[in-house]
mmCIF file of C-alpha atoms in Angstrom:
data_model
loop_
_atom_site.group_PDB
_atom_site.id
_atom_site.type_symbol
_atom_site.label_atom_id
_atom_site.label_comp_id
_atom_site.label_asym_id
_atom_site.label_seq_id
_atom_site.Cartn_x
_atom_site.Cartn_y
_atom_site.Cartn_z
ATOM 1 C CA MET A 24 59.051 -179.337 26.740
ATOM 2 C CA LYS A 25 58.994 -178.536 30.446
ATOM 3 C CA ALA A 26 56.452 -175.995 31.604
ATOM 4 C CA ILE A 27 54.558 -174.759 34.636
ATOM 5 C CA VAL A 28 51.168 -176.451 34.323
ATOM 6 C CA VAL A 29 48.013 -175.500 36.231
ATOM 7 C CA HIS A 30 45.445 -178.283 36.726
ATOM 8 C CA GLU A 31 43.005 -176.378 38.940
ATOM 9 C CA TYR A 32 42.595 -172.957 40.530
ATOM 10 C CA GLY A 33 44.225 -172.440 43.893
ATOM 11 C CA GLY A 34 47.387 -171.280 45.627
ATOM 12 C CA PRO A 35 50.985 -171.310 44.405
ATOM 13 C CA GLU A 36 51.149 -175.042 45.099
ATOM 14 C CA GLU A 37 48.993 -175.573 41.995
ATOM 15 C CA LEU A 38 51.935 -174.594 39.789
ATOM 16 C CA LYS A 39 53.407 -177.914 38.628
ATOM 17 C CA PHE A 40 56.691 -178.202 36.747
ATOM 18 C CA GLU A 41 56.089 -181.024 34.288
ATOM 19 C CA GLU A 42 56.063 -182.134 30.663
ATOM 20 C CA TYR A 43 53.667 -180.371 28.303
ATOM 21 C CA PRO A 44 53.222 -180.632 24.525
ATOM 22 C CA ASP A 45 55.477 -178.394 22.456
ATOM 23 C CA PRO A 46 53.571 -175.511 20.843
ATOM 24 C CA VAL A 47 53.601 -175.215 17.038
ATOM 25 C CA PRO A 48 53.666 -171.815 15.307
ATOM 26 C CA GLY A 49 50.868 -171.185 12.844
ATOM 27 C CA PRO A 50 50.711 -168.601 10.068
ATOM 28 C CA GLY A 51 51.923 -165.222 11.279
ATOM 29 C CA GLU A 52 53.475 -166.714 14.415
ATOM 30 C CA VAL A 53 56.973 -167.321 15.746
ATOM 31 C CA LEU A 54 58.133 -170.093 18.073
ATOM 32 C CA VAL A 55 60.391 -168.658 20.766
ATOM 33 C CA ARG A 56 62.779 -170.641 22.943
ATOM 34 C CA VAL A 57 62.248 -168.958 26.292
ATOM 35 C CA ALA A 58 65.277 -167.630 28.148
ATOM 36 C CA ALA A 59 63.225 -165.964 30.859
ATOM 37 C CA THR A 60 59.759 -164.816 31.815
ATOM 38 C CA SER A 61 58.626 -162.730 34.780
ATOM 39 C CA VAL A 62 55.939 -162.749 37.438
ATOM 40 C CA ASN A 63 53.073 -160.274 37.000
ATOM 41 C CA PRO A 64 49.893 -159.829 39.066
ATOM 42 C CA ILE A 65 47.827 -161.149 36.154
ATOM 43 C CA ASP A 66 49.684 -164.466 36.478
ATOM 44 C CA TYR A 67 48.825 -165.177 40.093
ATOM 45 C CA LYS A 68 45.324 -163.752 39.754
ATOM 46 C CA ARG A 69 44.638 -166.182 36.912
ATOM 47 C CA ARG A 70 46.126 -169.072 38.920
ATOM 48 C CA ALA A 71 43.865 -168.204 41.837
ATOM 49 C CA GLY A 72 40.749 -168.099 39.625
ATOM 50 C CA LEU A 73 40.218 -164.371 40.145
ATOM 51 C CA MET A 74 40.007 -163.718 36.395
ATOM 52 C CA ASN A 75 38.128 -166.784 35.204
ATOM 53 C CA ASP A 76 35.071 -164.779 34.129
ATOM 54 C CA TYR A 77 36.991 -163.191 31.273
ATOM 55 C CA TYR A 78 40.434 -164.849 31.117
ATOM 56 C CA PRO A 79 40.022 -168.454 32.245
ATOM 57 C CA ILE A 80 42.627 -171.200 32.167
ATOM 58 C CA GLN A 81 41.730 -174.217 30.039
ATOM 59 C CA PHE A 82 42.922 -177.043 32.288
ATOM 60 C CA PRO A 83 45.526 -178.382 32.169
ATOM 61 C CA GLY A 84 46.893 -175.064 31.010
ATOM 62 C CA LEU A 85 49.717 -172.583 31.133
ATOM 63 C CA ILE A 86 50.047 -168.972 32.285
ATOM 64 C CA GLY A 87 52.497 -166.103 31.825
ATOM 65 C CA VAL A 88 52.581 -162.979 29.646
ATOM 66 C CA ASP A 89 56.246 -161.870 29.468
ATOM 67 C CA VAL A 90 58.850 -163.569 27.324
ATOM 68 C CA ALA A 91 62.442 -162.972 26.305
ATOM 69 C CA GLY A 92 64.286 -165.554 24.297
ATOM 70 C CA THR A 93 65.506 -166.598 20.861
ATOM 71 C CA VAL A 94 63.629 -167.385 17.674
ATOM 72 C CA ALA A 95 63.376 -171.174 17.286
ATOM 73 C CA LYS A 96 61.032 -171.516 14.298
ATOM 74 C CA ILE A 97 59.146 -169.188 11.982
ATOM 75 C CA GLY A 98 55.568 -169.747 10.868
ATOM 76 C CA ALA A 99 54.212 -169.255 7.363
ATOM 77 C CA GLY A 100 54.062 -165.683 6.123
ATOM 78 C CA VAL A 101 56.381 -164.241 8.758
ATOM 79 C CA GLU A 102 59.069 -161.832 7.588
ATOM 80 C CA GLY A 103 61.656 -159.799 9.450
ATOM 81 C CA PHE A 104 62.836 -162.460 11.902
ATOM 82 C CA SER A 105 65.554 -165.109 11.704
ATOM 83 C CA VAL A 106 66.187 -168.239 13.741
ATOM 84 C CA GLY A 107 68.495 -167.443 16.648
ATOM 85 C CA GLU A 108 67.601 -163.758 16.973
ATOM 86 C CA GLN A 109 67.022 -162.388 20.457
ATOM 87 C CA VAL A 110 63.419 -161.229 20.897
ATOM 88 C CA PHE A 111 60.938 -160.208 23.582
ATOM 89 C CA ALA A 112 57.203 -159.648 23.763
ATOM 90 C CA MET A 113 53.924 -159.748 25.582
ATOM 91 C CA ALA A 114 52.489 -163.148 24.724
ATOM 92 C CA ALA A 115 50.623 -166.027 26.370
ATOM 93 C CA ASP A 116 51.627 -169.272 28.084
ATOM 94 C CA THR A 117 55.175 -168.064 28.708
ATOM 95 C CA TYR A 118 55.918 -170.096 31.862
ATOM 96 C CA ALA A 119 57.490 -172.716 29.599
ATOM 97 C CA GLU A 120 60.621 -173.613 27.673
ATOM 98 C CA LEU A 121 58.878 -172.749 24.394
ATOM 99 C CA CYS A 122 56.045 -170.386 23.509
ATOM 100 C CA VAL A 123 54.316 -169.112 20.389
ATOM 101 C CA VAL A 124 54.132 -165.357 19.775
ATOM 102 C CA LYS A 125 52.272 -163.411 17.106
ATOM 103 C CA ALA A 126 54.950 -161.939 14.874
ATOM 104 C CA ALA A 127 53.172 -158.575 14.913
ATOM 105 C CA ASN A 128 53.754 -158.370 18.688
ATOM 106 C CA LEU A 129 57.372 -159.563 18.678
ATOM 107 C CA ALA A 130 60.274 -157.120 19.026
ATOM 108 C CA ASN A 131 64.005 -157.585 18.668
ATOM 109 C CA VAL A 132 65.879 -157.075 21.924
ATOM 110 C CA PRO A 133 67.831 -153.811 21.496
ATOM 111 C CA LYS A 134 71.539 -154.419 21.080
ATOM 112 C CA GLY A 135 73.202 -153.958 24.451
ATOM 113 C CA LEU A 136 70.148 -154.942 26.529
ATOM 114 C CA ASP A 137 70.680 -158.148 28.519
ATOM 115 C CA LEU A 138 68.337 -160.873 27.252
ATOM 116 C CA ILE A 139 67.364 -162.078 30.730
ATOM 117 C CA LYS A 140 66.708 -158.563 32.026
ATOM 118 C CA ALA A 141 64.549 -157.920 28.952
ATOM 119 C CA ALA A 142 61.997 -160.371 30.365
ATOM 120 C CA ALA A 143 61.103 -157.856 33.082
ATOM 121 C CA LEU A 144 59.928 -155.263 30.578
ATOM 122 C CA PRO A 145 57.082 -156.284 28.248
ATOM 123 C CA GLN A 146 53.923 -156.119 30.353
ATOM 124 C CA VAL A 147 54.860 -153.372 32.814
ATOM 125 C CA THR A 148 56.486 -150.958 30.369
ATOM 126 C CA THR A 149 53.692 -151.380 27.832
ATOM 127 C CA ALA A 150 51.104 -150.851 30.585
ATOM 128 C CA GLY A 151 52.817 -147.699 31.851
ATOM 129 C CA ASN A 152 53.083 -146.224 28.382
ATOM 130 C CA GLN A 153 49.464 -147.001 27.486
ATOM 131 C CA LEU A 154 48.291 -145.651 30.840
ATOM 132 C CA ILE A 155 49.858 -142.275 30.092
ATOM 133 C CA ALA A 156 48.503 -142.323 26.545
ATOM 134 C CA ALA A 157 45.024 -142.773 28.051
ATOM 135 C CA THR A 158 45.470 -139.642 30.200
ATOM 136 C CA GLU A 159 45.911 -137.604 26.984
ATOM 137 C CA THR A 160 48.749 -135.780 28.745
ATOM 138 C CA LYS A 161 50.328 -132.922 26.815
ATOM 139 C CA ALA A 162 53.467 -130.861 27.306
ATOM 140 C CA ASP A 163 53.412 -128.596 30.380
ATOM 141 C CA GLN A 164 50.390 -130.334 31.902
ATOM 142 C CA THR A 165 50.537 -131.769 35.413
ATOM 143 C CA VAL A 166 49.991 -135.496 35.862
ATOM 144 C CA LEU A 167 50.154 -137.489 39.093
ATOM 145 C CA VAL A 168 51.277 -141.106 38.804
ATOM 146 C CA VAL A 169 49.918 -143.195 41.685
ATOM 147 C CA GLY A 170 52.119 -146.092 42.764
ATOM 148 C CA ALA A 171 55.048 -144.425 41.036
ATOM 149 C CA VAL A 172 57.820 -146.638 42.458
ATOM 150 C CA GLY A 173 56.162 -149.813 41.163
ATOM 151 C CA SER A 174 57.209 -151.203 37.792
ATOM 152 C CA VAL A 175 54.149 -149.908 35.917
ATOM 153 C CA GLY A 176 54.374 -146.616 37.807
ATOM 154 C CA ARG A 177 58.044 -146.077 36.906
ATOM 155 C CA SER A 178 57.196 -146.750 33.281
ATOM 156 C CA ALA A 179 54.326 -144.272 33.447
ATOM 157 C CA VAL A 180 56.565 -141.578 34.975
ATOM 158 C CA PHE A 181 59.057 -142.057 32.146
ATOM 159 C CA ALA A 182 56.335 -141.965 29.482
ATOM 160 C CA ALA A 183 54.810 -138.794 30.937
ATOM 161 C CA LYS A 184 58.185 -137.041 31.035
ATOM 162 C CA GLN A 185 58.711 -137.966 27.392
ATOM 163 C CA ARG A 186 55.543 -135.999 26.642
ATOM 164 C CA GLY A 187 56.948 -132.945 28.427
ATOM 165 C CA ALA A 188 54.599 -133.140 31.410
ATOM 166 C CA PHE A 189 55.240 -131.987 34.965
ATOM 167 C CA VAL A 190 55.100 -135.314 36.820
ATOM 168 C CA ILE A 191 54.209 -135.814 40.465
ATOM 169 C CA ALA A 192 55.078 -139.222 41.883
ATOM 170 C CA GLY A 193 52.352 -140.490 44.198
ATOM 171 C CA VAL A 194 54.006 -142.802 46.741
ATOM 172 C CA LEU A 195 53.746 -143.889 50.357
ATOM 173 C CA ARG A 196 55.570 -141.780 52.934
ATOM 174 C CA SER A 197 58.050 -144.631 53.382
ATOM 175 C CA GLN A 198 58.870 -144.528 49.650
ATOM 176 C CA LYS A 199 59.638 -140.815 49.239
ATOM 177 C CA ASP A 200 63.413 -141.316 49.265
ATOM 178 C CA GLU A 201 63.131 -144.042 46.627
ATOM 179 C CA ALA A 202 60.926 -141.761 44.529
ATOM 180 C CA LYS A 203 63.799 -139.296 44.127
ATOM 181 C CA ASN A 204 65.436 -141.607 41.596
ATOM 182 C CA ILE A 205 62.598 -142.351 39.175
ATOM 183 C CA GLY A 206 62.618 -139.163 37.136
ATOM 184 C CA ALA A 207 59.570 -137.361 38.553
ATOM 185 C CA ASP A 208 59.585 -133.622 39.201
ATOM 186 C CA GLN A 209 58.034 -133.906 42.650
ATOM 187 C CA ALA A 210 56.793 -136.569 45.061
ATOM 188 C CA VAL A 211 53.740 -136.566 47.300
ATOM 189 C CA ALA A 212 52.765 -139.021 50.030
ATOM 190 C CA THR A 213 49.384 -140.457 49.100
ATOM 191 C CA ASP A 214 48.929 -141.799 52.636
ATOM 192 C CA ASP A 215 49.096 -138.235 53.977
ATOM 193 C CA ASP A 216 45.720 -136.482 53.718
ATOM 194 C CA ASP A 217 47.269 -133.047 54.308
ATOM 195 C CA ALA A 218 49.693 -133.576 51.419
ATOM 196 C CA ILE A 219 46.832 -134.552 49.115
ATOM 197 C CA ALA A 220 44.785 -131.554 50.245
ATOM 198 C CA ASN A 221 47.681 -129.262 49.292
ATOM 199 C CA LEU A 222 48.029 -130.644 45.759
ATOM 200 C CA PRO A 223 47.400 -128.220 42.909
ATOM 201 C CA ALA A 224 44.618 -128.904 40.420
ATOM 202 C CA LEU A 225 45.744 -131.832 38.285
ATOM 203 C CA ASP A 226 45.297 -132.261 34.562
ATOM 204 C CA ALA A 227 45.415 -136.041 34.946
ATOM 205 C CA VAL A 228 45.928 -138.933 37.324
ATOM 206 C CA ALA A 229 47.552 -142.173 36.131
ATOM 207 C CA ASP A 230 46.534 -144.792 38.678
ATOM 208 C CA THR A 231 48.135 -148.167 39.435
ATOM 209 C CA VAL A 232 46.786 -148.796 42.962
ATOM 210 C CA ASP A 233 42.985 -148.136 43.056
ATOM 211 C CA GLY A 234 41.169 -148.239 46.424
ATOM 212 C CA ARG A 235 40.839 -145.311 48.809
ATOM 213 C CA THR A 236 43.829 -143.523 47.290
ATOM 214 C CA ALA A 237 42.138 -143.359 43.904
ATOM 215 C CA GLU A 238 38.932 -142.094 45.507
ATOM 216 C CA LYS A 239 40.817 -139.232 47.155
ATOM 217 C CA LEU A 240 42.814 -138.226 44.103
ATOM 218 C CA ILE A 241 39.999 -138.072 41.555
ATOM 219 C CA ALA A 242 38.733 -135.087 43.546
ATOM 220 C CA LYS A 243 41.923 -133.167 42.701
ATOM 221 C CA ILE A 244 41.432 -133.317 38.924
ATOM 222 C CA ARG A 245 40.325 -130.132 37.184
ATOM 223 C CA GLN A 246 37.195 -129.978 35.070
ATOM 224 C CA GLY A 247 37.838 -131.721 31.777
ATOM 225 C CA GLY A 248 40.801 -133.652 33.186
ATOM 226 C CA VAL A 249 41.377 -137.394 32.957
ATOM 227 C CA PHE A 250 41.584 -140.198 35.509
ATOM 228 C CA ALA A 251 43.111 -143.290 33.880
ATOM 229 C CA SER A 252 43.692 -146.561 35.713
ATOM 230 C CA VAL A 253 44.915 -150.079 34.991
ATOM 231 C CA LEU A 254 42.598 -151.265 37.801
ATOM 232 C CA GLY A 255 39.254 -149.731 36.849
ATOM 233 C CA ALA A 256 37.294 -146.670 37.916
ATOM 234 C CA PRO A 257 37.271 -145.436 41.540
ATOM 235 C CA GLN A 258 34.158 -146.338 43.518
ATOM 236 C CA ASN A 259 33.209 -142.658 43.756
ATOM 237 C CA ALA A 260 33.746 -141.798 40.073
ATOM 238 C CA ALA A 261 30.068 -140.900 39.573
ATOM 239 C CA LYS A 262 30.533 -137.923 41.929
ATOM 240 C CA TYR A 263 32.901 -136.332 39.397
ATOM 241 C CA PRO A 264 31.071 -136.270 36.055
ATOM 242 C CA PHE A 265 33.374 -133.492 34.832
ATOM 243 C CA VAL A 266 36.352 -135.904 34.926
ATOM 244 C CA LYS A 267 36.908 -138.351 32.079
ATOM 245 C CA VAL A 268 37.508 -141.815 33.561
ATOM 246 C CA VAL A 269 39.358 -144.390 31.458
ATOM 247 C CA SER A 270 40.016 -148.041 32.308
ATOM 248 C CA VAL A 271 43.174 -149.215 30.568
ATOM 249 C CA ILE A 272 43.550 -152.802 29.372
ATOM 250 C CA THR A 273 47.136 -153.413 28.322
ATOM 251 C CA LYS A 274 47.576 -154.661 24.765
ATOM 252 C CA PRO A 275 50.784 -155.844 23.101
ATOM 253 C CA ASP A 276 52.523 -153.178 21.051
ATOM 254 C CA ARG A 277 55.829 -153.803 19.322
ATOM 255 C CA ARG A 278 56.783 -150.165 18.822
ATOM 256 C CA THR A 279 56.148 -149.293 22.458
ATOM 257 C CA LEU A 280 58.240 -152.254 23.571
ATOM 258 C CA GLU A 281 61.128 -151.303 21.281
ATOM 259 C CA PHE A 282 61.056 -147.740 22.605
ATOM 260 C CA MET A 283 60.890 -148.779 26.262
ATOM 261 C CA GLY A 284 63.541 -151.446 25.709
ATOM 262 C CA GLU A 285 65.951 -148.855 24.343
ATOM 263 C CA ALA A 286 65.214 -146.602 27.311
ATOM 264 C CA ALA A 287 65.997 -149.470 29.700
ATOM 265 C CA ARG A 288 69.201 -150.280 27.842
ATOM 266 C CA ASP A 289 70.311 -146.652 28.036
ATOM 267 C CA GLY A 290 69.529 -146.369 31.748
ATOM 268 C CA LYS A 291 66.773 -143.817 31.215
ATOM 269 C CA LEU A 292 64.214 -146.250 32.637
ATOM 270 C CA VAL A 293 65.056 -148.654 35.454
ATOM 271 C CA ILE A 294 62.781 -151.574 36.284
ATOM 272 C CA PRO A 295 64.329 -153.188 39.381
ATOM 273 C CA VAL A 296 64.758 -156.956 39.431
ATOM 274 C CA SER A 297 64.727 -158.417 42.924
ATOM 275 C CA ARG A 298 65.227 -162.140 42.230
ATOM 276 C CA GLU A 299 66.035 -164.596 39.474
ATOM 277 C CA LEU A 300 64.786 -168.141 40.001
ATOM 278 C CA PRO A 301 64.628 -171.254 37.824
ATOM 279 C CA LEU A 302 61.281 -171.831 36.106
ATOM 280 C CA SER A 303 60.789 -174.898 38.292
ATOM 281 C CA GLN A 304 60.489 -172.579 41.322
ATOM 282 C CA ALA A 305 57.525 -170.621 39.942
ATOM 283 C CA ALA A 306 55.458 -171.437 43.035
ATOM 284 C CA GLU A 307 58.048 -169.817 45.305
ATOM 285 C CA ALA A 308 58.283 -166.827 42.967
ATOM 286 C CA GLN A 309 54.536 -166.216 42.913
ATOM 287 C CA ALA A 310 54.235 -166.617 46.674
ATOM 288 C CA ALA A 311 56.893 -163.926 47.112
ATOM 289 C CA ALA A 312 55.235 -161.633 44.563
ATOM 290 C CA GLU A 313 51.857 -161.946 46.264
ATOM 291 C CA LYS A 314 53.427 -160.792 49.531
ATOM 292 C CA GLY A 315 54.528 -157.593 47.828
ATOM 293 C CA SER A 316 58.069 -158.326 46.709
ATOM 294 C CA ILE A 317 59.876 -155.120 45.687
ATOM 295 C CA GLY A 318 61.146 -155.418 42.145
ATOM 296 C CA LYS A 319 60.367 -157.886 39.404
ATOM 297 C CA ILE A 320 60.926 -161.609 39.904
ATOM 298 C CA LEU A 321 62.309 -163.391 36.850
ATOM 299 C CA LEU A 322 61.924 -167.084 36.015
ATOM 300 C CA LEU A 323 64.746 -168.577 33.983
ATOM 301 C CA ALA A 324 63.783 -171.381 31.610
#
């Protein structure tokens, strides 16, 4: 098969489109013929060697966590899937024409959802949903989602609204107009200190940006509230022992993906796609993503 192969850590130029051995599904696994994958921060951080302490690449190796495609072969003991079915998942080594996925993590693409567009959903929608779950948000509580117009942030806003929460979208001043269309009840500019000072006491913060913004917002959480982040605890977390701080590591979850996929199909959740490129142009795609491309970038196998 053709795949994007990494031979050493470095810049986007280290992504080589070349032949690589076909993967073989073992017991409990499904071989998927990839229609599309997408670019996530974890992909370019791994390529750059920024995650090699706990998620290294075994050279020559592959990267990628999102996949949408069709079932090509079924491993021993797998039930509930048939060759040719459209599926999507969080997986590993998805920058390739074929990838192996644990059957327990694999979901059928909801009828009516475009197979290519489905590739934008697995990692970010699962992360957003699990981020809100970590905040322990309940109906009528107030939660602020930081980075709300990003893909994980949009997913978190949707998940919080499903729980009946009052949701404040934390965005940059330049993004406030865009924030009107993501389903939040209110928007606040997190680069405006006066706006942050005027926030009410929050039951929870769901953070996707970290840095100084996180350090300012943890101070707005009431006693017994929760600060949850996909990027780790704020540097000043020790100053707020009355706030529960949770670091969220996204894990594959079939039921979450089915639910979020149906929401995307029905237009209740919109994850913007900015570009679709052939898999062979993964280097260009990652370079654009690292510069802060708005919307997901898809790679078509």
